PDB file of C-alpha atoms and ligand atoms in Angstrom:
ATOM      1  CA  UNK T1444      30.691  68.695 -18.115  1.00 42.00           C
ATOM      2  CA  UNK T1445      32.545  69.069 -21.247  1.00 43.00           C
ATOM      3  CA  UNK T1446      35.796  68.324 -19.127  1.00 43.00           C
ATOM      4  CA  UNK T1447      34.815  65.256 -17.811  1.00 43.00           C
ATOM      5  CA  UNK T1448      33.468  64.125 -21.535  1.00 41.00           C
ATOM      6  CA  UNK T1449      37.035  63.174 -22.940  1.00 42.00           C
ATOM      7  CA  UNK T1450      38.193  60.544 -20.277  1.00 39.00           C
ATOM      8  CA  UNK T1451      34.188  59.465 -19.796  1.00 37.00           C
ATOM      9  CA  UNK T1452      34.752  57.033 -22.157  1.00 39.00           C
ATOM     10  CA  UNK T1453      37.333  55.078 -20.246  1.00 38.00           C
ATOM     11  CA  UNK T1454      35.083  54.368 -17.605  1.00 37.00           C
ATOM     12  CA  UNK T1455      32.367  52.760 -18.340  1.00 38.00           C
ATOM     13  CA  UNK T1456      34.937  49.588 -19.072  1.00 37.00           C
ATOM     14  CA  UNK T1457      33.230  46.956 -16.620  1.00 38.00           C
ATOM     15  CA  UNK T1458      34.427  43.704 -16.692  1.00 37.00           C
ATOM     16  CA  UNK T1459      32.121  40.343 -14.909  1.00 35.00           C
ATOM     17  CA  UNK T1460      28.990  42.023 -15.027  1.00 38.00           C
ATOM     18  CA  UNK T1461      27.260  39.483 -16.703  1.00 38.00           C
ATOM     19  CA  UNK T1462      28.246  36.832 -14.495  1.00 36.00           C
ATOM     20  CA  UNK T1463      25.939  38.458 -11.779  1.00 38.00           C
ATOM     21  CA  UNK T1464      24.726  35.117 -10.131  1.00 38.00           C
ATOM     22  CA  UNK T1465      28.344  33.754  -9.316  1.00 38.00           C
ATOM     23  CA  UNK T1466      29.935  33.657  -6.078  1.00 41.00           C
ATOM     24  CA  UNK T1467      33.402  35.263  -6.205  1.00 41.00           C
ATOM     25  CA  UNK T1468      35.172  32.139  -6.281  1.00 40.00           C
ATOM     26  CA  UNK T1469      33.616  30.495  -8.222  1.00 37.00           C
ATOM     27  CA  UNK T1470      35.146  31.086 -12.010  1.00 38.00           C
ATOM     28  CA  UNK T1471      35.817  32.009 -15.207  1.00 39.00           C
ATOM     29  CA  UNK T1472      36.913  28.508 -16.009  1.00 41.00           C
ATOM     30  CA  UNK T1473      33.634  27.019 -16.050  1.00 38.00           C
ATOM     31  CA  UNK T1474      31.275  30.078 -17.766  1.00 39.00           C
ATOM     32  CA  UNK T1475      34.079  31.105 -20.148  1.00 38.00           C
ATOM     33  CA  UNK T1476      31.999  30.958 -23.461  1.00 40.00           C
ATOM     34  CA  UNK T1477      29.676  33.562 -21.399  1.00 41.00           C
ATOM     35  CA  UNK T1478      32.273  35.986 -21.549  1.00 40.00           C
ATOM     36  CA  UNK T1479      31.649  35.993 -25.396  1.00 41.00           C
ATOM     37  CA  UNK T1480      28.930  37.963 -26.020  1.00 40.00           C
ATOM     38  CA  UNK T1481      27.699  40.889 -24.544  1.00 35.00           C
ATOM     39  CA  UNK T1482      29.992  44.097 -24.886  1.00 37.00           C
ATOM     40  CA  UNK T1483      30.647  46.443 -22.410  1.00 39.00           C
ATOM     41  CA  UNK T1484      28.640  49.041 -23.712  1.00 38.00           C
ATOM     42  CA  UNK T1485      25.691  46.920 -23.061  1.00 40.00           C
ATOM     43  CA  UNK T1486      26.841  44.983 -19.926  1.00 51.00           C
ATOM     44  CA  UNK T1487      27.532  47.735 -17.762  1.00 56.00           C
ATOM     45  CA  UNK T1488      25.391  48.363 -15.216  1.00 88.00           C
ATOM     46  CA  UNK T1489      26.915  51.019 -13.074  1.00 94.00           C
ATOM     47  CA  UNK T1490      28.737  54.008 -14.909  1.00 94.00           C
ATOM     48  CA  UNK T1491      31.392  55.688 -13.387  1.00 95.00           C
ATOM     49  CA  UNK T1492      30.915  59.436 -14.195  1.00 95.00           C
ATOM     50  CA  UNK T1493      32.712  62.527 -13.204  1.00 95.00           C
ATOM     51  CA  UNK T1494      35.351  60.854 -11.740  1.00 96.00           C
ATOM     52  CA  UNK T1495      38.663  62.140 -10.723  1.00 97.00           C
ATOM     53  CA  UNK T1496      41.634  61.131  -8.093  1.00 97.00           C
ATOM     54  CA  UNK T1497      42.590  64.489  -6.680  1.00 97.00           C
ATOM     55  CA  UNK T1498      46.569  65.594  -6.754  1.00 97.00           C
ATOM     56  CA  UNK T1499      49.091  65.520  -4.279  1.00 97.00           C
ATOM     57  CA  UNK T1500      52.372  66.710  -3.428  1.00 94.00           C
ATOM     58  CA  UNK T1501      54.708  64.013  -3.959  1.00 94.00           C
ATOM     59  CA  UNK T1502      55.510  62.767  -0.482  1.00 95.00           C
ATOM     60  CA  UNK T1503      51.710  62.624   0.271  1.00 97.00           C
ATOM     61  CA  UNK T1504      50.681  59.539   2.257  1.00 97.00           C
ATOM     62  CA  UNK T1505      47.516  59.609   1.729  1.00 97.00           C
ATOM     63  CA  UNK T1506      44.745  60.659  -1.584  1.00 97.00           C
ATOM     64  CA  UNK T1507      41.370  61.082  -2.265  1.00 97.00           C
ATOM     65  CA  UNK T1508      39.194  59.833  -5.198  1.00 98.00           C
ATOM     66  CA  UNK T1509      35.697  61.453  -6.351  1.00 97.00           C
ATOM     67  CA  UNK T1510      33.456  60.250  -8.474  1.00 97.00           C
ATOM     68  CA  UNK T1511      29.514  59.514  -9.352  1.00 97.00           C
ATOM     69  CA  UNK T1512      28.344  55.827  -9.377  1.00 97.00           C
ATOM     70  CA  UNK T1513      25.384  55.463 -11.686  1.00 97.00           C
ATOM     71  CA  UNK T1514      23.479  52.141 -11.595  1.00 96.00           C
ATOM     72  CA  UNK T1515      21.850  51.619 -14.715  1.00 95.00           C
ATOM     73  CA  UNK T1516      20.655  48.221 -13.568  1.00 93.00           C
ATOM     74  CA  UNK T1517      17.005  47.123 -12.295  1.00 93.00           C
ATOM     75  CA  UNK T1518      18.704  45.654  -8.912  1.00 93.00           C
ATOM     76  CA  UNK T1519      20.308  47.590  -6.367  1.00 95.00           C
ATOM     77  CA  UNK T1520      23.685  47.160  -5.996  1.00 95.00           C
ATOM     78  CA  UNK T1521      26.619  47.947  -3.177  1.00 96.00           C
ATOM     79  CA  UNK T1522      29.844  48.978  -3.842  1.00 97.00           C
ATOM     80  CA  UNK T1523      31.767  46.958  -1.789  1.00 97.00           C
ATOM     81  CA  UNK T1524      34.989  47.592  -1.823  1.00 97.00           C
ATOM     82  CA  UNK T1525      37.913  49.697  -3.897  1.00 98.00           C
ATOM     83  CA  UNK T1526      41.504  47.730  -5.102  1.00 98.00           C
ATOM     84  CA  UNK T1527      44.633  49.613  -6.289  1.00 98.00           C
ATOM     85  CA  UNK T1528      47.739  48.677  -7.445  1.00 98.00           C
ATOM     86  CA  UNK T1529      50.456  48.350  -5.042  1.00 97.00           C
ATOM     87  CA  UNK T1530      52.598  50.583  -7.324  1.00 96.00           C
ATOM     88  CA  UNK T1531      50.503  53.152  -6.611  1.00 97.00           C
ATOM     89  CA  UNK T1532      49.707  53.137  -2.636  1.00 98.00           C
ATOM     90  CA  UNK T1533      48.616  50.054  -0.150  1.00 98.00           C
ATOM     91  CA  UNK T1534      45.215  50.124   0.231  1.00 97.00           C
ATOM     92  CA  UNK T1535      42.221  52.308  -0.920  1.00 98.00           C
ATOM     93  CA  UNK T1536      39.261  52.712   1.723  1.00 98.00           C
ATOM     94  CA  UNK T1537      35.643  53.754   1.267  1.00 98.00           C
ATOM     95  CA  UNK T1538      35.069  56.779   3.371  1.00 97.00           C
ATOM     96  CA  UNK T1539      32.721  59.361   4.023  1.00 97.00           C
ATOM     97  CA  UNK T1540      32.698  62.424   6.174  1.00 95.00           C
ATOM     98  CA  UNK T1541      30.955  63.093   9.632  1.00 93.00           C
ATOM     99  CA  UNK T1542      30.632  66.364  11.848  1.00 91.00           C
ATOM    100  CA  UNK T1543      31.609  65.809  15.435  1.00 91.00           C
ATOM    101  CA  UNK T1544      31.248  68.759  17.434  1.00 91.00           C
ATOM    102  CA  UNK T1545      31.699  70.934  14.865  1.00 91.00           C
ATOM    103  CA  UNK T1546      34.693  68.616  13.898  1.00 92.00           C
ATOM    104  CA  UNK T1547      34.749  66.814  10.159  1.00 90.00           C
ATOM    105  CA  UNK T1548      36.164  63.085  10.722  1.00 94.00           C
ATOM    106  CA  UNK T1549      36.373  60.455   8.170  1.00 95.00           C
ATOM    107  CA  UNK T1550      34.994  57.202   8.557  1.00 95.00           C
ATOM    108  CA  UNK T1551      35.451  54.530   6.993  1.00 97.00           C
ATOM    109  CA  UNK T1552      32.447  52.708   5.345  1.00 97.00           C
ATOM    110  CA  UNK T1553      32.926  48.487   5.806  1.00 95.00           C
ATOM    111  CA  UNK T1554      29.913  47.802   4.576  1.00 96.00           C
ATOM    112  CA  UNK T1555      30.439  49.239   1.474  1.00 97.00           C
ATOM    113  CA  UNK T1556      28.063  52.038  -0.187  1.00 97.00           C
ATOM    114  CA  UNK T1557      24.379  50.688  -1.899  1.00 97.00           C
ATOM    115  CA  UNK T1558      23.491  52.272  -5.175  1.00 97.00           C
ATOM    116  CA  UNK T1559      19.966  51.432  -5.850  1.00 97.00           C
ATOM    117  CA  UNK T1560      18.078  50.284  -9.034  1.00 96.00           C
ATOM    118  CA  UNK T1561      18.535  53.675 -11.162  1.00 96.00           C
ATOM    119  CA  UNK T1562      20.181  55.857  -8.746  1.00 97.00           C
ATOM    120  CA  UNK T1563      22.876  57.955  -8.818  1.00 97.00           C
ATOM    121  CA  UNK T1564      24.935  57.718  -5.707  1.00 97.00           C
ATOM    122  CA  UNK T1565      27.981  61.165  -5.418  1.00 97.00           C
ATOM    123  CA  UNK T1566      31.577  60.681  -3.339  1.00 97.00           C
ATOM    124  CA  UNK T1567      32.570  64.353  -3.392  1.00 94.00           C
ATOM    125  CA  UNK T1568      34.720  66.455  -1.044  1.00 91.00           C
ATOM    126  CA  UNK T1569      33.308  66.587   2.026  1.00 91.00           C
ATOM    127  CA  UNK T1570      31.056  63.749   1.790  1.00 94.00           C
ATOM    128  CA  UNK T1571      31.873  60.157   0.605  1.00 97.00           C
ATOM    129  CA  UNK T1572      35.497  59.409  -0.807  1.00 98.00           C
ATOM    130  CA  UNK T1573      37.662  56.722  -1.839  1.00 98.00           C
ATOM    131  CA  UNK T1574      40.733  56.845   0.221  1.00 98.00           C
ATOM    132  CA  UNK T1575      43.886  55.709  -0.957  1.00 98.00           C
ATOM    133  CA  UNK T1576      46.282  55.145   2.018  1.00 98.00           C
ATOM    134  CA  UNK T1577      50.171  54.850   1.999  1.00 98.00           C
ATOM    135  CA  UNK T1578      50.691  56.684  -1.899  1.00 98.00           C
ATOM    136  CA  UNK T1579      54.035  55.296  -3.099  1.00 97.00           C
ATOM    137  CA  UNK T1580      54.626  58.622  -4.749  1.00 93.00           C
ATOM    138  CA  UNK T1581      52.292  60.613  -4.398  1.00 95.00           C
ATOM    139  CA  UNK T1582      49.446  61.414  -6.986  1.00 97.00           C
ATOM    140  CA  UNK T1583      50.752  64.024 -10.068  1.00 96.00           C
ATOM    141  CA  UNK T1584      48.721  66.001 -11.714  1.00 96.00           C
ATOM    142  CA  UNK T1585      48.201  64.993 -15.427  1.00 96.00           C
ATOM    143  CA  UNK T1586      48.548  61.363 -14.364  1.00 96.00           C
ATOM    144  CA  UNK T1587      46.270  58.750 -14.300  1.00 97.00           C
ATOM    145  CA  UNK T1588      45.055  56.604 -11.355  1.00 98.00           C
ATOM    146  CA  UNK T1589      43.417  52.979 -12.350  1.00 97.00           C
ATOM    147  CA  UNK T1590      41.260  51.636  -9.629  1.00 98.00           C
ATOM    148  CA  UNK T1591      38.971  48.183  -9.424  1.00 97.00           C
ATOM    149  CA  UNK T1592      35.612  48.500  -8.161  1.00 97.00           C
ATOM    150  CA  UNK T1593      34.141  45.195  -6.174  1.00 96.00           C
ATOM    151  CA  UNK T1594      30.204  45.144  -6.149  1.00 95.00           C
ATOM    152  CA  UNK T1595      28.195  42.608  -3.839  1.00 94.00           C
ATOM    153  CA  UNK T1596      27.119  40.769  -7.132  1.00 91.00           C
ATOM    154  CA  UNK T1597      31.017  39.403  -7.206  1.00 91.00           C
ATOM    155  CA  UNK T1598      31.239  41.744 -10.239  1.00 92.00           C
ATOM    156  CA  UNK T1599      34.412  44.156 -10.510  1.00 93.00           C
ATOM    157  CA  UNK T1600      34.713  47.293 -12.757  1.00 94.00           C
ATOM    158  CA  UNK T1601      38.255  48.705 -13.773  1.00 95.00           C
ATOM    159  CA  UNK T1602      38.129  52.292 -14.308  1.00 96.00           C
ATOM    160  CA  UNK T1603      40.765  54.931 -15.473  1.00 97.00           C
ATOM    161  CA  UNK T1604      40.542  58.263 -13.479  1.00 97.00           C
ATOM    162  CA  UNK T1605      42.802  61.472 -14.481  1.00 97.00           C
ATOM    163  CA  UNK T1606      44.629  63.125 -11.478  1.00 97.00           C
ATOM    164  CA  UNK T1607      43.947  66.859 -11.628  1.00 95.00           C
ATOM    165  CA  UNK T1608      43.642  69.795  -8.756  1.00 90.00           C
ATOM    166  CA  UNK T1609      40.162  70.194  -7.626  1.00 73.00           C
ATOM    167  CA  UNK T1610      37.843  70.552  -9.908  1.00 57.00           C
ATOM    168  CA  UNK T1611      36.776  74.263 -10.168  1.00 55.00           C
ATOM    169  CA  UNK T1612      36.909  75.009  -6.800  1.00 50.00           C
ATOM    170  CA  UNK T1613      40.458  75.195  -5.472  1.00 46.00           C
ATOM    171  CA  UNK T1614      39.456  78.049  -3.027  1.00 48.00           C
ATOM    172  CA  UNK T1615      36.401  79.009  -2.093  1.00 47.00           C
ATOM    173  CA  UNK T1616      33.306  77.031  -1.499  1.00 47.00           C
ATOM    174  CA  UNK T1617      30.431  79.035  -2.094  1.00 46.00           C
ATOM    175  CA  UNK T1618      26.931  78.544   0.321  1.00 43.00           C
TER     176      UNK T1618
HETATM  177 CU1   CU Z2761      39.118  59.730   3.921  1.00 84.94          CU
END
């Protein structure tokens, strides 16, 4: 844990949270003075913990983020959907993992991924992911990725992730 603890801080940034009961259109403009108060200690709901985007070598196409979503609210909420720069690659997906026939495929989750009220909700290897398609470059160890979350509440959380090799477990899984 005492890894993760450095760069922890970074994501718990959230940003719209408290504007919960707006549609996605409709703005900033109007609510502005809302934006005031509340920090983002206190407005964030779901904490990003134990997150990482995993490296690649640099001609990779394609990447794979991990993290746990913690909602700290008293609603549920559903993560809906995952932005990234351009920069960086052209489109990240929310995926998780099935076993066909003794065959592990990735799917990709369009409905997005529901955290409920308190829960803790894990996208780890082999199991759900964030996909990013069509890396620029490639992901390099060291780096950082930046990523915008997109909850069904129209809120969006911006979160910092380091790039590193697999955390702990770069060759054997253990049963
Ligand atoms: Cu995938």
């Amino acid at each position: 844990m005492s890894l993760f603890s450095k760069s922890l801080k970074s994501f718990v940034i959230a940003t719209g949270l408290f504007s919960l009961s707006l549609p996605a259109t409709s703005s900033v403009h109007e609510h502005k003075h809302e934006n005031h108060h509340g920090h983002a200690s206190e407005q964030t709901k779901v904490m990003v913990m134990n997150g990482y985007a995993r490296a690649t070598f640099a001609l990779a196409k394609t990447g794979a983020v991990y993290f746990t979503l913690h909602n700290t609210s008293d609603s549920d909420k559903t993560l809906m959907s995952v932005s990234v720069s351009s920069d960086v690659a052209s489109e990240a997906q929310i995926h998780t993992t099935v076993m066909e026939e003794d065959v592990m495929k990735m799917r990709e989750l369009t409905n997005g991924v529901k955290i409920q009220a308190g829960e803790m909700v894990s996208f780890e290897s082999g199991g759900r992911h964030i996909m990013l398609m069509g890396l620029t470059k490639g992901l390099k160890e060291g780096g950082d990725l930046a990523l915008t979350l997109k909850f069904d509440d129209a809120s969006e959380m911006k979160v910092k992730l380091p790039i590193k090799k697999e955390a702990g477990e770069s060759h054997h899984h253990h049963h």
